[in-house]
Amino acid sequence: QSDWPFIQALDACMRSNWYCYNQVYDSYSLNLARGFLLDGNRSYHPALKAVILLNEPDLKVHPRQLTCRAVASAFDAVLQAEKDLG
């Protein structure tokens, strides 16, 4: 997961009071479709060992009391993207 959905996109979560579900759902769904998953399979590519949900949230999320909202909504989006693929 890059910083794109969080701080770089035109509709970044920082512009939506750190509600990150929609941005992360769209971004992560593309990641799954474009290489995180094996073709014709619902398992992760063996080269993928970890997924960083939000790199350095303490440096990106302001005000800091919204850090949990950003992380929780992003995690919810990742889980839903995986669920939607079956």
Short mmCIF file of C-alpha atoms in Angstrom, two decimals:
data_model
loop_
_atom_site.label_atom_id
_atom_site.label_comp_id
_atom_site.label_asym_id
_atom_site.label_seq_id
_atom_site.Cartn_x
_atom_site.Cartn_y
_atom_site.Cartn_z
CA GLN A 1 0.00 0.00 0.00
CA SER A 2 1.52 3.30 -1.01
CA ASP A 3 0.85 6.79 0.31
CA TRP A 4 -1.33 7.50 -2.73
CA PRO A 5 -4.76 6.86 -1.16
CA PHE A 6 -3.75 8.50 2.10
CA ILE A 7 -2.05 11.78 1.19
CA GLN A 8 -1.30 12.02 -2.54
CA ALA A 9 -4.54 11.37 -4.44
CA LEU A 10 -6.95 14.18 -5.25
CA ASP A 11 -9.51 12.46 -3.01
CA ALA A 12 -6.96 11.34 -0.40
CA CYS A 13 -8.21 10.35 3.04
CA MET A 14 -6.53 13.37 4.55
CA ARG A 15 -9.12 15.40 2.64
CA SER A 16 -12.01 13.32 3.99
CA ASN A 17 -11.20 13.68 7.69
CA TRP A 18 -9.21 10.43 7.59
CA TYR A 19 -12.09 8.18 6.62
CA CYS A 20 -9.99 5.97 4.35
CA TYR A 21 -12.35 3.15 3.37
CA ASN A 22 -13.21 4.20 -0.19
CA GLN A 23 -9.70 5.24 -1.17
CA VAL A 24 -8.02 2.14 0.25
CA TYR A 25 -10.70 -0.20 -1.09
CA ASP A 26 -10.14 1.06 -4.62
CA SER A 27 -6.35 1.00 -4.32
CA TYR A 28 -6.10 -2.41 -2.65
CA SER A 29 -8.57 -3.99 -5.07
CA LEU A 30 -6.28 -2.95 -7.90
CA ASN A 31 -3.26 -4.31 -6.04
CA LEU A 32 -5.00 -7.67 -5.66
CA ALA A 33 -5.95 -7.76 -9.34
CA ARG A 34 -2.54 -6.65 -10.59
CA GLY A 35 -0.18 -9.02 -8.89
CA PHE A 36 -0.85 -9.56 -5.19
CA LEU A 37 -2.88 -12.67 -6.08
CA LEU A 38 -1.87 -15.55 -8.31
CA ASP A 39 -3.72 -15.76 -11.62
CA GLY A 40 -6.77 -17.99 -11.39
CA ASN A 41 -6.16 -18.48 -7.70
CA ARG A 42 -7.30 -16.79 -4.55
CA SER A 43 -4.00 -17.08 -2.75
CA TYR A 44 -1.34 -14.44 -2.39
CA HIS A 45 1.71 -14.46 -4.60
CA PRO A 46 4.52 -16.31 -2.74
CA ALA A 47 6.82 -13.29 -3.03
CA LEU A 48 4.40 -11.25 -0.91
CA LYS A 49 5.43 -11.68 2.71
CA ALA A 50 3.77 -8.67 4.37
CA VAL A 51 1.45 -5.80 3.59
CA ILE A 52 2.03 -2.45 5.24
CA LEU A 53 -1.38 -0.94 5.79
CA LEU A 54 -0.23 2.64 6.47
CA ASN A 55 3.44 3.55 6.68
CA GLU A 56 4.33 5.89 9.55
CA PRO A 57 0.81 7.00 10.48
CA ASP A 58 2.23 9.06 13.34
CA LEU A 59 3.93 11.29 10.76
CA LYS A 60 1.06 11.48 8.27
CA VAL A 61 -2.19 11.67 10.22
CA HIS A 62 -2.97 15.06 11.68
CA PRO A 63 -4.55 15.64 14.09
CA ARG A 64 -3.12 12.55 15.75
CA GLN A 65 -6.35 11.60 17.47
CA LEU A 66 -7.62 10.52 14.03
CA THR A 67 -4.88 7.89 13.60
CA CYS A 68 -7.11 5.04 14.80
CA ARG A 69 -9.86 6.13 12.41
CA ALA A 70 -7.44 6.13 9.49
CA VAL A 71 -5.98 2.73 10.32
CA ALA A 72 -9.31 1.07 11.19
CA SER A 73 -11.07 2.33 8.06
CA ALA A 74 -8.12 1.28 5.89
CA PHE A 75 -8.05 -2.20 7.47
CA ASP A 76 -11.80 -2.54 6.98
CA ALA A 77 -11.35 -1.70 3.29
CA VAL A 78 -8.60 -4.29 2.85
CA LEU A 79 -10.73 -7.00 4.47
CA GLN A 80 -13.72 -6.09 2.30
CA ALA A 81 -11.65 -6.08 -0.90
CA GLU A 82 -10.42 -9.59 -0.06
CA LYS A 83 -13.92 -10.76 0.84
CA ASP A 84 -15.36 -9.40 -2.42
CA LEU A 85 -12.91 -11.55 -4.37
CA GLY A 86 -14.25 -14.60 -2.60
#
